[in-house]
PDB file of C-alpha atoms in Angstrom:
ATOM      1  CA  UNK A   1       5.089   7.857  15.169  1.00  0.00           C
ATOM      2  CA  UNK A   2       4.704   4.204  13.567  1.00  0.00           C
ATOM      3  CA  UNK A   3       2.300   6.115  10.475  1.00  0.00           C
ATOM      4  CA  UNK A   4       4.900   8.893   9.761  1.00  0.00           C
ATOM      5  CA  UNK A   5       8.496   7.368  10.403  1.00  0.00           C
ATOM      6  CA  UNK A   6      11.124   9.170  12.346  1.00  0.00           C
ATOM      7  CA  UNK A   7      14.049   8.955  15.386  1.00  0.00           C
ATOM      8  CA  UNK A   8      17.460  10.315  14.919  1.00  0.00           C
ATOM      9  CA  UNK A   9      18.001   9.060  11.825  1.00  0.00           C
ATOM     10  CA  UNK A  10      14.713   9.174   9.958  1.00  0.00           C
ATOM     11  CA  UNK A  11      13.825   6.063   9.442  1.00  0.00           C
ATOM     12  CA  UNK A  12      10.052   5.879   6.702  1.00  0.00           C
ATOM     13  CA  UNK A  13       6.899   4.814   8.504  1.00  0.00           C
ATOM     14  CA  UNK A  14       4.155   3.288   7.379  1.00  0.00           C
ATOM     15  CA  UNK A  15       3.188   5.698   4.895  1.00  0.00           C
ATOM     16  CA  UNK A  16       6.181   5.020   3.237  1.00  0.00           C
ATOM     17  CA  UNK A  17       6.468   1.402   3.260  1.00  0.00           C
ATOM     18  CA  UNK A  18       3.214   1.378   1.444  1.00  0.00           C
ATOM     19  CA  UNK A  19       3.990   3.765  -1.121  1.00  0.00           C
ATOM     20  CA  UNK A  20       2.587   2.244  -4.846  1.00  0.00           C
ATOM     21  CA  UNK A  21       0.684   0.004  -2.385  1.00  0.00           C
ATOM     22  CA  UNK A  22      -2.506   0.430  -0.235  1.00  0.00           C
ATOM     23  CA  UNK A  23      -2.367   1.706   3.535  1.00  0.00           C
ATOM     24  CA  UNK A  24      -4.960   0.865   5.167  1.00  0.00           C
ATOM     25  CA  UNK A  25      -6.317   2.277   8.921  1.00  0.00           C
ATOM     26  CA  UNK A  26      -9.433   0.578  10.521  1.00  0.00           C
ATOM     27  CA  UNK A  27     -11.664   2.325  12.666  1.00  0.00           C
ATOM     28  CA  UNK A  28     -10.065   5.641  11.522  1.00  0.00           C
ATOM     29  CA  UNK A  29     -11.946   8.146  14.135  1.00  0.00           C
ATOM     30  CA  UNK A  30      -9.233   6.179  16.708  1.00  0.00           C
ATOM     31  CA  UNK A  31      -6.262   7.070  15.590  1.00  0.00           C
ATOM     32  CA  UNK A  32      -5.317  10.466  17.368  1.00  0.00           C
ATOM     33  CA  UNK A  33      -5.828  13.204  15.666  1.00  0.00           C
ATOM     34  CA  UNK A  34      -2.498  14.731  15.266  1.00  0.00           C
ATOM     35  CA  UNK A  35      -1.471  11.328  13.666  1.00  0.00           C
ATOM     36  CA  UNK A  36      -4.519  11.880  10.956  1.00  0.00           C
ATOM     37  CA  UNK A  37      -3.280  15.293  10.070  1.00  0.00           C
ATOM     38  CA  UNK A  38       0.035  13.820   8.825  1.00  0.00           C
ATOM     39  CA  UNK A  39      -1.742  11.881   5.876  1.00  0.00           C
ATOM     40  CA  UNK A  40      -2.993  15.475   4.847  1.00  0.00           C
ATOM     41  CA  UNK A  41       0.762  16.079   2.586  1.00  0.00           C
ATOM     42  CA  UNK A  42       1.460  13.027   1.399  1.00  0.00           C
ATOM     43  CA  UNK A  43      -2.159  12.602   0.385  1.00  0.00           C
ATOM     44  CA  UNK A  44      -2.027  15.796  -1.694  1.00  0.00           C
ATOM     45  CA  UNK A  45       1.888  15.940  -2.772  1.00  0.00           C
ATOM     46  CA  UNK A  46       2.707  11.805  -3.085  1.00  0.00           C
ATOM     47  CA  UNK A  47       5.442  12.411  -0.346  1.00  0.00           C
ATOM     48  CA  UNK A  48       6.527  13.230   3.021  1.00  0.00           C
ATOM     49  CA  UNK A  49       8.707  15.320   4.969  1.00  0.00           C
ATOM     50  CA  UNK A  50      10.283  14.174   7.973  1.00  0.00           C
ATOM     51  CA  UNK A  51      12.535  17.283   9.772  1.00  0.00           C
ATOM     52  CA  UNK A  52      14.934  17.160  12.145  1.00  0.00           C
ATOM     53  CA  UNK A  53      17.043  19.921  13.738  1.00  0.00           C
ATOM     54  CA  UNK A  54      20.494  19.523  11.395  1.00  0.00           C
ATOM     55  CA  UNK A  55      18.416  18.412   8.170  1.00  0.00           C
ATOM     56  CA  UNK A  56      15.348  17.121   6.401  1.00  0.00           C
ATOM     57  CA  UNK A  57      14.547  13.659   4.605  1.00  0.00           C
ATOM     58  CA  UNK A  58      11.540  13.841   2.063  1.00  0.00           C
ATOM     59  CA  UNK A  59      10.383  10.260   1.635  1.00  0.00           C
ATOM     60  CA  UNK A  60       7.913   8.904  -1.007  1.00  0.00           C
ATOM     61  CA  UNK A  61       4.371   8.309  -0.273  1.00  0.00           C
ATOM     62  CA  UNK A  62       2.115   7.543  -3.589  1.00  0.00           C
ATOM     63  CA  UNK A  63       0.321   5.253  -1.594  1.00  0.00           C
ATOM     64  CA  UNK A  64      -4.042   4.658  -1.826  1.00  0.00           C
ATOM     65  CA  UNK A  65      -5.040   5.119   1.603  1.00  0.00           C
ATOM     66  CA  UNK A  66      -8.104   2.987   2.460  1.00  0.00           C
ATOM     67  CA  UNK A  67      -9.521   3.921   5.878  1.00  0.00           C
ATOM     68  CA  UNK A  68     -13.271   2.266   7.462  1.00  0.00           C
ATOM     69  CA  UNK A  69     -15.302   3.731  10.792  1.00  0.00           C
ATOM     70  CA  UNK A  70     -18.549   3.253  12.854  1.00  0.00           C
ATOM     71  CA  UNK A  71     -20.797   6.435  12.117  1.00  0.00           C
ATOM     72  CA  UNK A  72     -20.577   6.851  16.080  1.00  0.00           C
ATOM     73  CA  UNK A  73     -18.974   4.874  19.258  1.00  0.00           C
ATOM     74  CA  UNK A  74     -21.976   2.558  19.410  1.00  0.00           C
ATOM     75  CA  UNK A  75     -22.341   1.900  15.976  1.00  0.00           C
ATOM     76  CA  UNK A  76     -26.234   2.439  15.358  1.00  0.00           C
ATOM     77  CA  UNK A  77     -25.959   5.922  13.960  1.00  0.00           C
ATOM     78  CA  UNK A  78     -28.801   5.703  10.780  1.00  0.00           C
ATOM     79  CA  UNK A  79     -29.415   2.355  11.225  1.00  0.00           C
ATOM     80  CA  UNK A  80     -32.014   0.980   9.899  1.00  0.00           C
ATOM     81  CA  UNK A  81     -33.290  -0.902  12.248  1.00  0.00           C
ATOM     82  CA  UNK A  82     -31.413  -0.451  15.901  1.00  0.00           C
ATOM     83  CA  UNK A  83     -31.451   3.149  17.606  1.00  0.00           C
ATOM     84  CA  UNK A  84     -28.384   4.627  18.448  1.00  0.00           C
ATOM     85  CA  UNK A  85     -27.526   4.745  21.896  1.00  0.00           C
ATOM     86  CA  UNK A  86     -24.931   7.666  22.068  1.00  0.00           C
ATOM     87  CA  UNK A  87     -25.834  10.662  24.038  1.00  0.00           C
ATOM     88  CA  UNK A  88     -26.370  13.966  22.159  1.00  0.00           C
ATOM     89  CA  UNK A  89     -23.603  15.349  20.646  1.00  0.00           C
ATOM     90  CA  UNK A  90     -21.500  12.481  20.871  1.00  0.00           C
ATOM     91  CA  UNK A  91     -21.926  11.155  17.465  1.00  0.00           C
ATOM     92  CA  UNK A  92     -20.852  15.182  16.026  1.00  0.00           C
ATOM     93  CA  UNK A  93     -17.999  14.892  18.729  1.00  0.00           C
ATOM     94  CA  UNK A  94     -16.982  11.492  17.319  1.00  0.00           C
ATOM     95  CA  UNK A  95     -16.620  12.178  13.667  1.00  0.00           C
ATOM     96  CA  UNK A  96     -15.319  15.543  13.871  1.00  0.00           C
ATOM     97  CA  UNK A  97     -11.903  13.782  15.372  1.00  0.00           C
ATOM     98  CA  UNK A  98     -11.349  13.616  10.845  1.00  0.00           C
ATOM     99  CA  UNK A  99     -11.228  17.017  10.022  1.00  0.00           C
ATOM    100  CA  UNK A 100     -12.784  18.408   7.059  1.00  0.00           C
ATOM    101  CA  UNK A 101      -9.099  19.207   5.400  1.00  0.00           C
ATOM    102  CA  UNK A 102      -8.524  15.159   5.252  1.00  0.00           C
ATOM    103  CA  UNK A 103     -11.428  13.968   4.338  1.00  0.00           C
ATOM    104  CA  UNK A 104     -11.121  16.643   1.082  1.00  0.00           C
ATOM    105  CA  UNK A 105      -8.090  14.404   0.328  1.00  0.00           C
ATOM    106  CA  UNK A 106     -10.195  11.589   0.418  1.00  0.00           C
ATOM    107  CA  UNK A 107     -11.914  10.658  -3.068  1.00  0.00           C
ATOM    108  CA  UNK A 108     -14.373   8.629  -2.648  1.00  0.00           C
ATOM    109  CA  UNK A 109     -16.507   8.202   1.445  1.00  0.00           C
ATOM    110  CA  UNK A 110     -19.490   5.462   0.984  1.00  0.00           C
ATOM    111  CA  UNK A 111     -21.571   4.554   4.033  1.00  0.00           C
ATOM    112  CA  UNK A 112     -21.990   0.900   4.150  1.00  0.00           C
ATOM    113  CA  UNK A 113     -25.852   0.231   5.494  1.00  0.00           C
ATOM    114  CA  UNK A 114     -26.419  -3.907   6.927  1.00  0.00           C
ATOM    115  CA  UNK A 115     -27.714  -5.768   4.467  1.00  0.00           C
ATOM    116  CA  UNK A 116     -30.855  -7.756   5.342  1.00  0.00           C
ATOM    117  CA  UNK A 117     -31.330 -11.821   5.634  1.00  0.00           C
ATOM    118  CA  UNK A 118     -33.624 -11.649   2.421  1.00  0.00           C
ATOM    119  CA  UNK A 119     -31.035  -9.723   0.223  1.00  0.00           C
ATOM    120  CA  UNK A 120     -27.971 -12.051   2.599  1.00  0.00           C
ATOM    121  CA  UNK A 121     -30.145 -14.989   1.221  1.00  0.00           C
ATOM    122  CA  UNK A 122     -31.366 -14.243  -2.231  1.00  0.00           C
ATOM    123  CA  UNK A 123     -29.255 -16.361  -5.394  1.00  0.00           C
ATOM    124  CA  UNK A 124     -28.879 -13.905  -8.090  1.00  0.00           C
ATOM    125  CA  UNK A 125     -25.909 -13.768 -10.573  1.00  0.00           C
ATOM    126  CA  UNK A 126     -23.225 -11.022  -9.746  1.00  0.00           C
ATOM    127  CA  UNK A 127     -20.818  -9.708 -12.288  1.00  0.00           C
ATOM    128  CA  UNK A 128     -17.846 -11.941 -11.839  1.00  0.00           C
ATOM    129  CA  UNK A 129     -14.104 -11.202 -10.307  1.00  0.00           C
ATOM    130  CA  UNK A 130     -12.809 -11.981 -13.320  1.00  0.00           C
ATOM    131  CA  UNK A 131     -14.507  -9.540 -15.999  1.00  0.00           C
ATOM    132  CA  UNK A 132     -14.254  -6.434 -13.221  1.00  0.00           C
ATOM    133  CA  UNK A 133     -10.631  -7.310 -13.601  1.00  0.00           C
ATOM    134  CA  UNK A 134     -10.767  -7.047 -16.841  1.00  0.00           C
ATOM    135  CA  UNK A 135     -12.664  -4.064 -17.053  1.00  0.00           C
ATOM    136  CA  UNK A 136      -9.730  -2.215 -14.315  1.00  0.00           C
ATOM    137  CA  UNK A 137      -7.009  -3.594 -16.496  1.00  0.00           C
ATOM    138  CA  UNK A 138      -8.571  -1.615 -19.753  1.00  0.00           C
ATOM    139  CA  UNK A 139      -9.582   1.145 -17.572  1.00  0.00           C
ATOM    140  CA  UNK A 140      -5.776   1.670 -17.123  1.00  0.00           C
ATOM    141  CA  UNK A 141      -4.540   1.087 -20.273  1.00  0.00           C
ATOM    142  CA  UNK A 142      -6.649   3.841 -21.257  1.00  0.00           C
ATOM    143  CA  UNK A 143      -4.801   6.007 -18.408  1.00  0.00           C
ATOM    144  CA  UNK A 144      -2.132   4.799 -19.440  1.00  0.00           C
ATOM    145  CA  UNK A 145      -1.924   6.181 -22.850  1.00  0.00           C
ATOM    146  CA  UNK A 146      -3.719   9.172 -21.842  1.00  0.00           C
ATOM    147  CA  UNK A 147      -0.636  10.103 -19.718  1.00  0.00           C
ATOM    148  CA  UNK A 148       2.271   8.410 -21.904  1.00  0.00           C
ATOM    149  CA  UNK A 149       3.930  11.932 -22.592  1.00  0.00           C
ATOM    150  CA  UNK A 150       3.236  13.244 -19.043  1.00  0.00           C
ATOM    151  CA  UNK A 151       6.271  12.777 -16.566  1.00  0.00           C
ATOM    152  CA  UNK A 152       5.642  11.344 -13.013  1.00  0.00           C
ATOM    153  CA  UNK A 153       1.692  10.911 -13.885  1.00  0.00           C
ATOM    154  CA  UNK A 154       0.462   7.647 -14.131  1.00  0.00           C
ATOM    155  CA  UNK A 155      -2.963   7.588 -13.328  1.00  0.00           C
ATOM    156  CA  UNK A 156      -6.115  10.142 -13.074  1.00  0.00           C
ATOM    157  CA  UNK A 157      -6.263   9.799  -8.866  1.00  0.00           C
ATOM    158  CA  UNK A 158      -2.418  12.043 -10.020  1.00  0.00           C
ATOM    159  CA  UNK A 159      -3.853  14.584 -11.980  1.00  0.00           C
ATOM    160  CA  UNK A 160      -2.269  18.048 -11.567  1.00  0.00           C
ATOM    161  CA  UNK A 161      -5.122  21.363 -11.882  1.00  0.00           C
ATOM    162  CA  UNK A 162      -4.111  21.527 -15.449  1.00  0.00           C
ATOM    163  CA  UNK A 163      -4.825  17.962 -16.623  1.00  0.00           C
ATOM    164  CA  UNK A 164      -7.960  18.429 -14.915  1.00  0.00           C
ATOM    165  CA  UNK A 165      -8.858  21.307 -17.171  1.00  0.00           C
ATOM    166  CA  UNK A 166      -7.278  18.903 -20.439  1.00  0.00           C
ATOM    167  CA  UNK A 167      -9.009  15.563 -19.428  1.00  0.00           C
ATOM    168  CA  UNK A 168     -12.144  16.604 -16.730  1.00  0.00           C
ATOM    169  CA  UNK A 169     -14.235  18.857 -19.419  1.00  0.00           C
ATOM    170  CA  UNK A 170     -17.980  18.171 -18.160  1.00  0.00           C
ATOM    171  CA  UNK A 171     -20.854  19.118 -20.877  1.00  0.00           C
ATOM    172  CA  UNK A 172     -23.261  22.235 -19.954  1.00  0.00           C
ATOM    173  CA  UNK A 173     -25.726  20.031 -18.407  1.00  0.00           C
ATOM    174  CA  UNK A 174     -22.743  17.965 -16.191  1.00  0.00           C
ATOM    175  CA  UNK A 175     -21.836  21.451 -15.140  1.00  0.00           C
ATOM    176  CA  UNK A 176     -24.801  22.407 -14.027  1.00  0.00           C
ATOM    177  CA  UNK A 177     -25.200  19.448 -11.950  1.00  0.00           C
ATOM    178  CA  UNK A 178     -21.881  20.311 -10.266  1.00  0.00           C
ATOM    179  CA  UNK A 179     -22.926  23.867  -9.753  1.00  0.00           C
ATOM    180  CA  UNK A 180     -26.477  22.338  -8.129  1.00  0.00           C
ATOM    181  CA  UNK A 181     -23.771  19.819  -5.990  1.00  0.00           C
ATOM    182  CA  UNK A 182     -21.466  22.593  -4.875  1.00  0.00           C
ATOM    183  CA  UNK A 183     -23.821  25.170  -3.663  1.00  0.00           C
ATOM    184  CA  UNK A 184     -26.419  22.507  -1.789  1.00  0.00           C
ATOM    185  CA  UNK A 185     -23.688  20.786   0.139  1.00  0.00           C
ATOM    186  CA  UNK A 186     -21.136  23.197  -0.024  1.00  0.00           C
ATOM    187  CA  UNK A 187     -18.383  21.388  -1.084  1.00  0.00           C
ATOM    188  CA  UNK A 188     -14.559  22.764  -1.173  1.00  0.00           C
ATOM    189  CA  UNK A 189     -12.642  23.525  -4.030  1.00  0.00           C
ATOM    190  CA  UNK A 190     -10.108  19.927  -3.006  1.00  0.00           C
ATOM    191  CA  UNK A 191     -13.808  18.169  -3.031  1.00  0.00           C
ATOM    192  CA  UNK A 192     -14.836  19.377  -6.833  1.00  0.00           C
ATOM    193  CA  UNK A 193     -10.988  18.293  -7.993  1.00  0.00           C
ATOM    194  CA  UNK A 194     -11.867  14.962  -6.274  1.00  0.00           C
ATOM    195  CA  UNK A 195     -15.169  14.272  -8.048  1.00  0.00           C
ATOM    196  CA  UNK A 196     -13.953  15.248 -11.808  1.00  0.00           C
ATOM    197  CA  UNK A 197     -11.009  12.717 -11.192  1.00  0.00           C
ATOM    198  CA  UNK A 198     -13.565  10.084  -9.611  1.00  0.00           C
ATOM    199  CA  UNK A 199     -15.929  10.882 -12.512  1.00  0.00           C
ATOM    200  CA  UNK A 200     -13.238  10.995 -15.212  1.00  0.00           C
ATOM    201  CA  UNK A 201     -12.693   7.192 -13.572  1.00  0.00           C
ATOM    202  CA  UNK A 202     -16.206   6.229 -13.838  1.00  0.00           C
ATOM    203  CA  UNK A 203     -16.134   6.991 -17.747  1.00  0.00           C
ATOM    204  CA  UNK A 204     -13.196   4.980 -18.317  1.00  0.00           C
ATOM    205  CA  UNK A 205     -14.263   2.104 -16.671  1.00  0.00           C
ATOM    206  CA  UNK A 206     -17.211   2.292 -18.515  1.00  0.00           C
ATOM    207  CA  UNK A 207     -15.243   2.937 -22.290  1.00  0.00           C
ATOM    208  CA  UNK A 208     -16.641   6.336 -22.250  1.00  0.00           C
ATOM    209  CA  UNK A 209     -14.854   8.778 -23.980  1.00  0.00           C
ATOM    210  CA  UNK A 210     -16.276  12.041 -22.221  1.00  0.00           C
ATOM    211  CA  UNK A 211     -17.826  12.614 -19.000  1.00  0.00           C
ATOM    212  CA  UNK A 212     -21.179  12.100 -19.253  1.00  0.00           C
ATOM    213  CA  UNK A 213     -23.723  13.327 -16.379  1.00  0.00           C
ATOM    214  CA  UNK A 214     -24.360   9.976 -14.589  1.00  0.00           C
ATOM    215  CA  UNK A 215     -20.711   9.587 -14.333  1.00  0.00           C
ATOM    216  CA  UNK A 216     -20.680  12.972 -12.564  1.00  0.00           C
ATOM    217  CA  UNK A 217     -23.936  12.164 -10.329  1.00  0.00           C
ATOM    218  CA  UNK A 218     -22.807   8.663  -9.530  1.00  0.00           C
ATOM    219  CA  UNK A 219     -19.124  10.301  -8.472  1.00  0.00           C
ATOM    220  CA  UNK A 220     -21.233  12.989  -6.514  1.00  0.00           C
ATOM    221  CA  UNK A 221     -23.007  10.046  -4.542  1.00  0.00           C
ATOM    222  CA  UNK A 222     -19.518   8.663  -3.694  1.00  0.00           C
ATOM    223  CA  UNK A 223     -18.922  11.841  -1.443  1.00  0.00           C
ATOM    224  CA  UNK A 224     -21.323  10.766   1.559  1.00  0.00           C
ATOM    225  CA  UNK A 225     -19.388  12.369   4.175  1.00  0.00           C
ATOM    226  CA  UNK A 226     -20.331  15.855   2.766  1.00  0.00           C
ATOM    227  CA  UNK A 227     -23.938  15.133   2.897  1.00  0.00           C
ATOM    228  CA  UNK A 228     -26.106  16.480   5.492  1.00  0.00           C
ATOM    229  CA  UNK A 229     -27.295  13.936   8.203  1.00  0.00           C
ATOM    230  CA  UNK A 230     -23.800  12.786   9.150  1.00  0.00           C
ATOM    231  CA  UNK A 231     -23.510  13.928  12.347  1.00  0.00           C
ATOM    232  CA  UNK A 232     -26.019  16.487  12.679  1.00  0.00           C
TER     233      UNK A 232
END
C-alpha cells in the first residue's frame, strides 16, 4: 500500500516520507477503509510497524495528517441553500467508511459551510499572514520551553496522559463545561485527551497562561464530527 510502505524489503510509505511534515488525503471517505485504519498507530504512537514473515521494521511517522471530505457523495448534505440529493441512508453509509476509532485520533474536524457573494464581496481588514506567524512562532516558543526537560516531546499535539494532568489543569467552571460536553455528545476518553491538548493550544496562542473556559468551548466547537446532525 502507497500510504503504509511495504514489499519484501520494507520500503516507508507515505506516512513515513512525511514524518515532521504534513500528509495530507483529499476526499478522505475514498480511500478504502482498510487503508484508513493504518493511520490509527502512527497517529497515536508517532510510528509504524511494517511486519513481514522473518522480521519487523518500525518506521517513524510524527507526521500532522490533514484530511478534507464532502458531508455526502453529492455534496449538499446541510447546505444552506441546495438540498441534498442522496437517497436515505446514503449520507450515514458514506461517512461511516471513517470509523469512530480514527476520527478520535483526529484533533480538530471543522465543517466548512459556502460562503455567500455578500460576505465573498465585502472589503474588511483581516488579521494579516504575517502577525498569525508571529503569533505560531511565540506559541511554540512557549512549547518549547514548557517541554525543554522532557525527552522526545516537542510540542502539546505529543503530550503523554501525564503531561496532560501537569499542563491541561481546567478551573471548576472549565470542568464543568467538559463534563456538560462529554455526557451530551458522548465523547470518548481519546476525544477529551484531544480537546485539553487543542485547548491547552488555544491558550498559548493567545499568551494565556491557564486554560480558561472559552479556550475549552472554542476547542469543544472544533470537534464537529461528534456533534449530532452529521449523518443522522
Amino acid at each position: 500500500m502507497a500510504l503504509v510502505g511495504g514489499g519484501t524489503i520494507p520500503k516507508p510509505g507515505e506516512i513515513s516520507l512525511a514524518h515532521n511534515g504534513v500528509l495530507f488525503l483529499d476526499e478522505l471517505p475514498e480511500f478504502k477503509r482498510t487503508v484508513l485504519e493504518v493511520l490509527r498507530q502512527p497517529l497515536e504512537d508517532r510510528t509504524i510497524t511494517i511486519s513481514r514473515a522473518k522480521f519487523t521494521v518500525d518506521y517513524p511517522a510524527n507526521m500532522m495528517l490533514i484530511a478534507s471530505m464532502n458531508p455526502c457523495p453529492c455534496g449538499y448534505y446541510n447546505h444552506p441553500d441546495k438540498d441534498c440529493l442522496c437517497a436515505p441512508g446514503m449520507v450515514q453509509k458514506y461517512l461511516s467508511r471513517i470509523s469512530g476509532p480514527l476520527l478520535d485520533r483526529i484533533d480538530i474536524h471543522i465543517e466548512v459551510t459556502p460562503v455567500s457573494f455578500d460576505k465573498i464581496s465585502e472589503e474588511r481588514l483581516s488579521e494579516k499572514s504575517e502577525d498569525i506567524r508571529k503569533r505560531v512562532e511565540a506559541a511554540r516558543e512557549i512549547q518549547s520551553a514548557r517541554f525543554a526537560d522532557e525527552e522526545g516531546i516537542h510540542s502539546n499535539a505529543m503530550m503523554s496522559s501525564r503531561l496532560l494532568r501537569k499542563y491541561c489543569r481546567p478551573n471548576a467552571e472549565g470542568m464543568k463545561l467538559l463534563k456538560v460536553a462529554m455526557e451530551k455528545v458522548g465523547l470518548s476518553a481519546r476525544a477529551y485527551d484531544r480537546i485539553l491538548k487543542v485547548s491547552r493550544t488555544i491558550a498559548d496562542l493567545a499568551g494565556s497562561e491557564n486554560i480558561e473556559t472559552d479556550h475549552l468551548s472554542e476547542a469543544i466547537q472544533y470537534r464537529s464530527l461528534d456533534r449530532d446532525g452529521w449523518g443522522g
